[in-house]
PDB file of C-alpha atoms in Angstrom:
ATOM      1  CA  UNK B  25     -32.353 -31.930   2.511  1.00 83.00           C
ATOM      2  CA  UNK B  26     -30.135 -29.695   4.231  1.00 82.00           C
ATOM      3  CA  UNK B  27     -27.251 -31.705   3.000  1.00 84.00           C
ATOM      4  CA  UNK B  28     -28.401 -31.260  -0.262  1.00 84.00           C
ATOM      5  CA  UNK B  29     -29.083 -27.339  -0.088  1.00 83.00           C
ATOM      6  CA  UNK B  30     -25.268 -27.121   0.772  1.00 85.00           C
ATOM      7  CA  UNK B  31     -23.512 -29.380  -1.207  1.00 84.00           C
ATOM      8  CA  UNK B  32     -25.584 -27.473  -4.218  1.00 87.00           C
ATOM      9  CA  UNK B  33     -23.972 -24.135  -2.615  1.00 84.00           C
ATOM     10  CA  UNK B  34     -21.017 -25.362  -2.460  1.00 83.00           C
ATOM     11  CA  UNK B  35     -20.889 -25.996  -6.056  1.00 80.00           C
ATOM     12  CA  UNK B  36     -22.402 -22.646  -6.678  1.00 82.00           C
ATOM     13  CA  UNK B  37     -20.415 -20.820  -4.916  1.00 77.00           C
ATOM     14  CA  UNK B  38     -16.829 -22.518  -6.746  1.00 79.00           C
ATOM     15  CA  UNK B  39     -18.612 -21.997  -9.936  1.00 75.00           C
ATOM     16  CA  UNK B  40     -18.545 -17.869  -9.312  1.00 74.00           C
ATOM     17  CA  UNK B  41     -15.087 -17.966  -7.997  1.00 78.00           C
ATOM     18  CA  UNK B  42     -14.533 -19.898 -11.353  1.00 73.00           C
ATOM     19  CA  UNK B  43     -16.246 -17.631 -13.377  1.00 70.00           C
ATOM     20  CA  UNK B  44     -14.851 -14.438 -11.746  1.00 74.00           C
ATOM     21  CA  UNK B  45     -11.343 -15.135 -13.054  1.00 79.00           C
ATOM     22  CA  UNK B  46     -12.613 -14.324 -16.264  1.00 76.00           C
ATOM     23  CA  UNK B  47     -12.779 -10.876 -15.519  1.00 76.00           C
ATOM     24  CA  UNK B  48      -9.289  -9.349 -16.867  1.00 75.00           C
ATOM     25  CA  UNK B  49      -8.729  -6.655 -14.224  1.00 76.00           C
ATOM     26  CA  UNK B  50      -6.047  -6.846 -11.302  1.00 77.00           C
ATOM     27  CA  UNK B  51      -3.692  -9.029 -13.359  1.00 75.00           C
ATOM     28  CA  UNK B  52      -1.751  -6.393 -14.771  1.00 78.00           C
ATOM     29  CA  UNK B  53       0.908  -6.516 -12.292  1.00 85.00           C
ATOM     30  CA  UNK B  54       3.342  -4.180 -14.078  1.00 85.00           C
ATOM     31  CA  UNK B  55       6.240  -2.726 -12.052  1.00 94.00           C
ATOM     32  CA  UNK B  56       7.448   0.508 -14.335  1.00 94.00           C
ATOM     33  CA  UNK B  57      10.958   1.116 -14.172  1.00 96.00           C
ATOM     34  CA  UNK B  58      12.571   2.718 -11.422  1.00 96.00           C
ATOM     35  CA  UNK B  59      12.735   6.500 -12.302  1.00 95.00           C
ATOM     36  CA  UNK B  60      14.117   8.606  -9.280  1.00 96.00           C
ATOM     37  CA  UNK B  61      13.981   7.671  -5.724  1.00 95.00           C
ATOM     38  CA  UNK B  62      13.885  10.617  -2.851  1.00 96.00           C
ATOM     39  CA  UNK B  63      16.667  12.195  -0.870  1.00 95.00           C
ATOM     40  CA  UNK B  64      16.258   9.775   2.454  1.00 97.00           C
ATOM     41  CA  UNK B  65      17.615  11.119   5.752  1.00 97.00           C
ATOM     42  CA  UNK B  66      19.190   8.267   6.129  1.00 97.00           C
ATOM     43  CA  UNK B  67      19.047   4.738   5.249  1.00 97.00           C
ATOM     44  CA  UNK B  68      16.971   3.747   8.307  1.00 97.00           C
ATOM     45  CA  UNK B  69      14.000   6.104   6.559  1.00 97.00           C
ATOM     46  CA  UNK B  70      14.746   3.957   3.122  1.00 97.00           C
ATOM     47  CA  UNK B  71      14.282   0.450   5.127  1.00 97.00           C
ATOM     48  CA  UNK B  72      11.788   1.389   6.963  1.00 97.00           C
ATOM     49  CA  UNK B  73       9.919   3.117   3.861  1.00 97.00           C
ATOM     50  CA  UNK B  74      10.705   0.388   1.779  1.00 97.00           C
ATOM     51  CA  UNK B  75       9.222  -2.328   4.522  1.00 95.00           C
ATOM     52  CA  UNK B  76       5.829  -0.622   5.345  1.00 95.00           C
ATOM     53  CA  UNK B  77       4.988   1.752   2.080  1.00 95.00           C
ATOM     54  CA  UNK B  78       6.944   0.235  -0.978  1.00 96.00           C
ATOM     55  CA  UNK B  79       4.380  -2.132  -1.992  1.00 95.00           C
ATOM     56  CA  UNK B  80       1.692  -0.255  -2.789  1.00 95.00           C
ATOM     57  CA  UNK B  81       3.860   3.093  -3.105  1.00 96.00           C
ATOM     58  CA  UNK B  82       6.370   2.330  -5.829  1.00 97.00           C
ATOM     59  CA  UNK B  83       6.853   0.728  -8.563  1.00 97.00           C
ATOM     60  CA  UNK B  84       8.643  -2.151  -7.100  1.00 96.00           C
ATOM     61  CA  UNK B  85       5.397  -4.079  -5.799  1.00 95.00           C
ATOM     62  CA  UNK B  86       6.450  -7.614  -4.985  1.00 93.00           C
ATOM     63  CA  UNK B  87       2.980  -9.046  -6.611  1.00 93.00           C
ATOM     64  CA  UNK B  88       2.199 -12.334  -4.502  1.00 91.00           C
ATOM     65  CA  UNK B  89       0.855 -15.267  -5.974  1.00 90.00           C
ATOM     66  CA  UNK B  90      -3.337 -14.041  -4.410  1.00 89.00           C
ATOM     67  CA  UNK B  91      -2.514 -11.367  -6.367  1.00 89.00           C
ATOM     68  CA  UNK B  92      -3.582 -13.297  -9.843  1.00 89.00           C
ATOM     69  CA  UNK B  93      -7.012 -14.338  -7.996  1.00 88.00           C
ATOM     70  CA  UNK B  94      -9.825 -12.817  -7.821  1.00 90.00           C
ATOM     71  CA  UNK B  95     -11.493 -11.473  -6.142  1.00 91.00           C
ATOM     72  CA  UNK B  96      -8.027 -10.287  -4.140  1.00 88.00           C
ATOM     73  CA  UNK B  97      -6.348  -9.817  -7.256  1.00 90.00           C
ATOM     74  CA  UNK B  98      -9.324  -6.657  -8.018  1.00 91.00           C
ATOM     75  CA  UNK B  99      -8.612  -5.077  -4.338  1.00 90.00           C
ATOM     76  CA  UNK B 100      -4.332  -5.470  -4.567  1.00 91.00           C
ATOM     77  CA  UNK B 101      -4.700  -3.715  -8.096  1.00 93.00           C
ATOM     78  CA  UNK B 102      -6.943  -1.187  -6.859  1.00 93.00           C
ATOM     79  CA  UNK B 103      -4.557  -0.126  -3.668  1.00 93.00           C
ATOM     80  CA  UNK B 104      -1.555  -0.625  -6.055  1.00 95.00           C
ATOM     81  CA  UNK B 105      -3.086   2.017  -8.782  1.00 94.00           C
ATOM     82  CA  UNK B 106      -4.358   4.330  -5.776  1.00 94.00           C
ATOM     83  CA  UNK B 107      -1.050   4.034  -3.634  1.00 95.00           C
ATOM     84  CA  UNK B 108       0.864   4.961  -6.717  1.00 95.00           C
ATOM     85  CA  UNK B 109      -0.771   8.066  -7.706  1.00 94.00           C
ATOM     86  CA  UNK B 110      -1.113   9.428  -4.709  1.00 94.00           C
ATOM     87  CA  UNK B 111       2.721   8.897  -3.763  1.00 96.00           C
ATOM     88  CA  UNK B 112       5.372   7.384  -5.421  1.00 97.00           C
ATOM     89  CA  UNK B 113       8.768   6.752  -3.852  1.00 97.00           C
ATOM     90  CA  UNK B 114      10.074   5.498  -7.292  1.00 97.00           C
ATOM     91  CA  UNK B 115       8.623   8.449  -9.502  1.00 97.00           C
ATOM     92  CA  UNK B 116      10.433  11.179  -7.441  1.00 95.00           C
ATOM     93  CA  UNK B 117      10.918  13.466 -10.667  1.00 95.00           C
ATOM     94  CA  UNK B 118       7.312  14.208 -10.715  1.00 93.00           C
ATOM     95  CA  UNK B 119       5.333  15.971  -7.997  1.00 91.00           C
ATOM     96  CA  UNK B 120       4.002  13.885  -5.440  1.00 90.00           C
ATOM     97  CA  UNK B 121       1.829  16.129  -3.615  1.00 82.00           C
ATOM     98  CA  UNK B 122       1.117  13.818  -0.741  1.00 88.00           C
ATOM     99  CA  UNK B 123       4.624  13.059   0.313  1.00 92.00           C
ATOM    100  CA  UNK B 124       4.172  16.180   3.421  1.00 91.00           C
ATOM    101  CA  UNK B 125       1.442  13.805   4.529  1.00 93.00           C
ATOM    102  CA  UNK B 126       3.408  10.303   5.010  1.00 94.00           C
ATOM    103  CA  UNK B 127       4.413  11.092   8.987  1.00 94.00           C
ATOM    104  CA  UNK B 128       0.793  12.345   9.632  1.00 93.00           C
ATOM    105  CA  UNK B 129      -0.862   8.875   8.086  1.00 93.00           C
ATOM    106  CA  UNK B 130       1.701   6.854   9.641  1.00 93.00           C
ATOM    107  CA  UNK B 131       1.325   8.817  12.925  1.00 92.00           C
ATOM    108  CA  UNK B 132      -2.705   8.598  12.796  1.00 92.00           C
ATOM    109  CA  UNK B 133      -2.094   4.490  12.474  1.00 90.00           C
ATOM    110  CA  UNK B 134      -3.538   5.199   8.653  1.00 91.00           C
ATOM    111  CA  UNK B 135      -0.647   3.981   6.550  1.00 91.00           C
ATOM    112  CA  UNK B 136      -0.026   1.238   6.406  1.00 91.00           C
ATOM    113  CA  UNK B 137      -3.667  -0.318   6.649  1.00 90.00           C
ATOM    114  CA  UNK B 138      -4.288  -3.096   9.220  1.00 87.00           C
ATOM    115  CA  UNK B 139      -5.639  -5.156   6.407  1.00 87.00           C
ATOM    116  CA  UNK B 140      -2.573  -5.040   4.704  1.00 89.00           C
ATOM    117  CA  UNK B 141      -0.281  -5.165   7.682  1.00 87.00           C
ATOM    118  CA  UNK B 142      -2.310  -8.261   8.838  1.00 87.00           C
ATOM    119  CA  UNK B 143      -1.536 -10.176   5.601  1.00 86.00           C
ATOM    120  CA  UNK B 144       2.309  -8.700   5.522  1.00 89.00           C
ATOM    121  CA  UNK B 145       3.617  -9.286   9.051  1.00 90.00           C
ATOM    122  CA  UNK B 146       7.028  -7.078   8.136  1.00 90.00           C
ATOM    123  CA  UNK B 147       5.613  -4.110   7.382  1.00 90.00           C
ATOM    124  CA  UNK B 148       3.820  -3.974  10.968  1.00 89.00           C
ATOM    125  CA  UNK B 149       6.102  -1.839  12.920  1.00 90.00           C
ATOM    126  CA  UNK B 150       5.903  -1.184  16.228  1.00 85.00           C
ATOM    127  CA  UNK B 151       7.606   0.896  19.152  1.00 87.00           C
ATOM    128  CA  UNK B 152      11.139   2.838  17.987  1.00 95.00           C
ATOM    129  CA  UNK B 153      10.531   1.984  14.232  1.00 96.00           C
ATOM    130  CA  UNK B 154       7.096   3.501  13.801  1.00 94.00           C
ATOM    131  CA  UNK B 155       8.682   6.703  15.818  1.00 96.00           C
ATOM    132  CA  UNK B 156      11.939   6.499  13.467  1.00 97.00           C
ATOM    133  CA  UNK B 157       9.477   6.078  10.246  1.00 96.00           C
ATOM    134  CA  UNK B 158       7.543   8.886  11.369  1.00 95.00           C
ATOM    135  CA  UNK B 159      10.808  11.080  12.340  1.00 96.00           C
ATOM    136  CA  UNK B 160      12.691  10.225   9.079  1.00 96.00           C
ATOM    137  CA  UNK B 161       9.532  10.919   6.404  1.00 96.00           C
ATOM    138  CA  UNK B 162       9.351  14.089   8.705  1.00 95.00           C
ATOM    139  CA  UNK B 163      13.076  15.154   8.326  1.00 96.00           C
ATOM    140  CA  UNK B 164      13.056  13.915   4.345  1.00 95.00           C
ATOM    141  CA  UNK B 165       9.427  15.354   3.198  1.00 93.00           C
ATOM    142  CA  UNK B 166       8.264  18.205   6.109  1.00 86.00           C
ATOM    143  CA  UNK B 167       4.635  18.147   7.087  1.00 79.00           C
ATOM    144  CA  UNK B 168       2.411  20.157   5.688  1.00 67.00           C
ATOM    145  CA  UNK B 169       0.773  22.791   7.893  1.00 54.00           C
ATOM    146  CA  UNK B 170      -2.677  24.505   7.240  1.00 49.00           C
ATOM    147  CA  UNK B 171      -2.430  27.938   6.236  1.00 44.00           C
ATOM    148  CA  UNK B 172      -3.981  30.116   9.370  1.00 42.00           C
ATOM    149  CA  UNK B 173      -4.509  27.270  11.607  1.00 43.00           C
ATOM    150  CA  UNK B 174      -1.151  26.231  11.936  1.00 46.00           C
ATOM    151  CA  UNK B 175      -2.463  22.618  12.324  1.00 46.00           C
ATOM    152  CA  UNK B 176      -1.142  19.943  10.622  1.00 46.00           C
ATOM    153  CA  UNK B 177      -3.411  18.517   7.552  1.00 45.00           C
TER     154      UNK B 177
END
Protein backbone atom coordinates (compact mmCIF):
# COMPACT_ATOMS: atom_id res chain seq x y z
CA UNK A 1 0.00 0.00 0.00
CA UNK A 2 2.61 2.29 0.89
CA UNK A 3 4.36 1.44 -2.29
CA UNK A 4 1.47 2.30 -4.04
CA UNK A 5 0.71 5.76 -2.22
CA UNK A 6 4.25 6.77 -3.53
CA UNK A 7 4.67 5.56 -6.76
CA UNK A 8 1.07 7.49 -7.33
CA UNK A 9 3.04 10.68 -5.83
CA UNK A 10 5.60 10.27 -7.71
CA UNK A 11 3.63 10.53 -10.78
CA UNK A 12 1.77 13.41 -9.31
CA UNK A 13 4.26 15.25 -8.40
CA UNK A 14 6.19 15.01 -12.31
CA UNK A 15 2.82 15.75 -13.65
CA UNK A 16 2.91 19.50 -11.81
CA UNK A 17 6.47 20.02 -12.68
CA UNK A 18 5.08 19.12 -16.22
CA UNK A 19 2.32 21.25 -16.10
CA UNK A 20 4.15 24.24 -14.51
CA UNK A 21 6.24 24.81 -17.64
CA UNK A 22 3.26 25.96 -19.17
CA UNK A 23 3.28 28.98 -17.34
CA UNK A 24 5.16 31.64 -19.74
CA UNK A 25 6.95 33.71 -17.09
CA UNK A 26 10.85 33.58 -16.33
CA UNK A 27 11.69 32.62 -19.93
CA UNK A 28 12.20 35.92 -21.17
CA UNK A 29 15.81 35.94 -20.72
CA UNK A 30 16.51 39.18 -22.62
CA UNK A 31 19.91 40.85 -22.12
CA UNK A 32 19.26 44.71 -23.44
CA UNK A 33 22.12 46.17 -25.00
CA UNK A 34 24.92 47.47 -23.20
CA UNK A 35 24.22 51.26 -22.69
CA UNK A 36 26.94 52.92 -20.39
CA UNK A 37 29.02 51.20 -17.88
CA UNK A 38 30.40 53.28 -14.61
CA UNK A 39 33.68 55.04 -14.04
CA UNK A 40 35.52 51.91 -12.07
CA UNK A 41 38.45 52.78 -9.80
CA UNK A 42 40.17 50.44 -11.31
CA UNK A 43 39.82 47.29 -13.11
CA UNK A 44 40.05 45.12 -9.97
CA UNK A 45 36.44 46.95 -8.93
CA UNK A 46 35.18 45.91 -12.71
CA UNK A 47 36.28 42.04 -12.09
CA UNK A 48 35.29 41.85 -9.02
CA UNK A 49 31.82 43.68 -9.83
CA UNK A 50 31.43 41.80 -12.78
CA UNK A 51 32.09 38.24 -10.78
CA UNK A 52 29.72 38.76 -7.75
CA UNK A 53 26.92 41.51 -9.02
CA UNK A 54 26.80 41.30 -12.94
CA UNK A 55 24.34 38.63 -13.15
CA UNK A 56 21.56 39.87 -11.69
CA UNK A 57 22.83 43.65 -11.96
CA UNK A 58 23.29 44.21 -15.68
CA UNK A 59 22.19 43.45 -18.59
CA UNK A 60 24.73 40.89 -19.39
CA UNK A 61 23.05 37.94 -17.29
CA UNK A 62 24.67 34.72 -18.43
CA UNK A 63 21.04 32.83 -18.30
CA UNK A 64 21.93 29.06 -17.36
CA UNK A 65 20.22 26.29 -18.77
CA UNK A 66 17.69 25.98 -14.89
CA UNK A 67 16.97 29.15 -15.95
CA UNK A 68 14.21 27.85 -18.71
CA UNK A 69 12.64 25.55 -15.79
CA UNK A 70 10.37 26.20 -13.63
CA UNK A 71 9.92 26.64 -10.98
CA UNK A 72 13.79 28.21 -10.90
CA UNK A 73 13.25 29.80 -14.05
CA UNK A 74 10.15 32.15 -11.97
CA UNK A 75 12.77 32.98 -8.98
CA UNK A 76 16.10 33.79 -11.59
CA UNK A 77 13.57 36.14 -13.52
CA UNK A 78 12.30 37.64 -10.51
CA UNK A 79 16.02 38.54 -8.97
CA UNK A 80 17.05 39.40 -12.59
CA UNK A 81 13.99 42.10 -12.98
CA UNK A 82 14.56 43.25 -9.20
CA UNK A 83 18.51 43.36 -9.42
CA UNK A 84 18.14 45.43 -12.52
CA UNK A 85 15.99 48.13 -11.35
CA UNK A 86 17.38 48.64 -8.39
CA UNK A 87 21.06 48.94 -9.90
CA UNK A 88 22.32 48.59 -13.12
CA UNK A 89 26.02 48.54 -13.94
CA UNK A 90 25.14 48.49 -17.73
CA UNK A 91 22.42 51.37 -17.66
CA UNK A 92 24.87 53.94 -16.11
CA UNK A 93 23.16 56.95 -18.10
CA UNK A 94 20.18 56.70 -15.95
CA UNK A 95 20.06 57.22 -12.19
CA UNK A 96 20.68 54.33 -10.20
CA UNK A 97 19.84 55.45 -6.86
CA UNK A 98 21.16 52.45 -5.04
CA UNK A 99 24.66 52.42 -6.37
CA UNK A 100 25.88 54.52 -2.67
CA UNK A 101 24.55 51.32 -1.15
CA UNK A 102 26.69 48.45 -3.01
CA UNK A 103 29.79 48.55 -0.21
CA UNK A 104 27.17 48.62 2.65
CA UNK A 105 25.21 45.29 1.17
CA UNK A 106 28.35 43.71 0.32
CA UNK A 107 29.84 44.71 3.72
CA UNK A 108 26.55 43.47 5.71
CA UNK A 109 27.18 39.85 3.75
CA UNK A 110 23.70 41.01 1.81
CA UNK A 111 24.87 41.10 -1.78
CA UNK A 112 25.51 38.73 -3.15
CA UNK A 113 22.86 36.25 -1.53
CA UNK A 114 24.11 32.90 -0.15
CA UNK A 115 21.53 31.25 -2.30
CA UNK A 116 22.97 32.56 -5.22
CA UNK A 117 26.58 32.37 -4.19
CA UNK A 118 25.89 28.67 -3.25
CA UNK A 119 24.75 27.81 -6.82
CA UNK A 120 27.67 30.22 -8.45
CA UNK A 121 30.85 29.22 -6.62
CA UNK A 122 32.86 32.39 -8.41
CA UNK A 123 31.04 34.97 -7.23
CA UNK A 124 31.72 33.82 -3.45
CA UNK A 125 34.53 35.98 -2.45
CA UNK A 126 36.28 35.79 0.43
CA UNK A 127 39.20 37.52 2.48
CA UNK A 128 41.19 40.54 0.34
CA UNK A 129 38.54 40.43 -2.52
CA UNK A 130 35.41 41.05 -0.50
CA UNK A 131 37.62 44.01 1.29
CA UNK A 132 38.85 45.21 -2.35
CA UNK A 133 35.00 44.89 -3.66
CA UNK A 134 33.89 46.76 -0.80
CA UNK A 135 36.90 49.46 -1.06
CA UNK A 136 36.55 49.89 -4.88
CA UNK A 137 32.38 50.32 -5.02
CA UNK A 138 33.34 52.72 -2.07
CA UNK A 139 36.01 54.79 -4.01
CA UNK A 140 33.73 54.52 -7.49
CA UNK A 141 30.03 55.18 -5.94
CA UNK A 142 30.59 56.89 -2.10
CA UNK A 143 28.27 55.65 0.58
CA UNK A 144 25.49 57.27 1.37
CA UNK A 145 25.27 58.81 4.85
CA UNK A 146 21.98 59.66 6.78
CA UNK A 147 21.30 63.17 7.03
CA UNK A 148 21.74 64.09 11.02
CA UNK A 149 22.87 60.78 12.07
CA UNK A 150 25.85 60.61 10.17
CA UNK A 151 25.32 56.79 9.95
CA UNK A 152 25.59 55.02 7.02
CA UNK A 153 22.07 53.78 5.39
Amino acid sequence: MLKRLMCWGFVAGVAVLLAIQAVPYGRSHTNPPVRQEPRWDSPRTRELAVRACYDCHSNQTVWLWYTNIAPASWLVQQDVDDGRRKLNYSEWDRPQKDARKAADKVEAWKMPPLYYAAFHPKSWLAGDERTDLIRGLTATFGRRVREGRGRHE
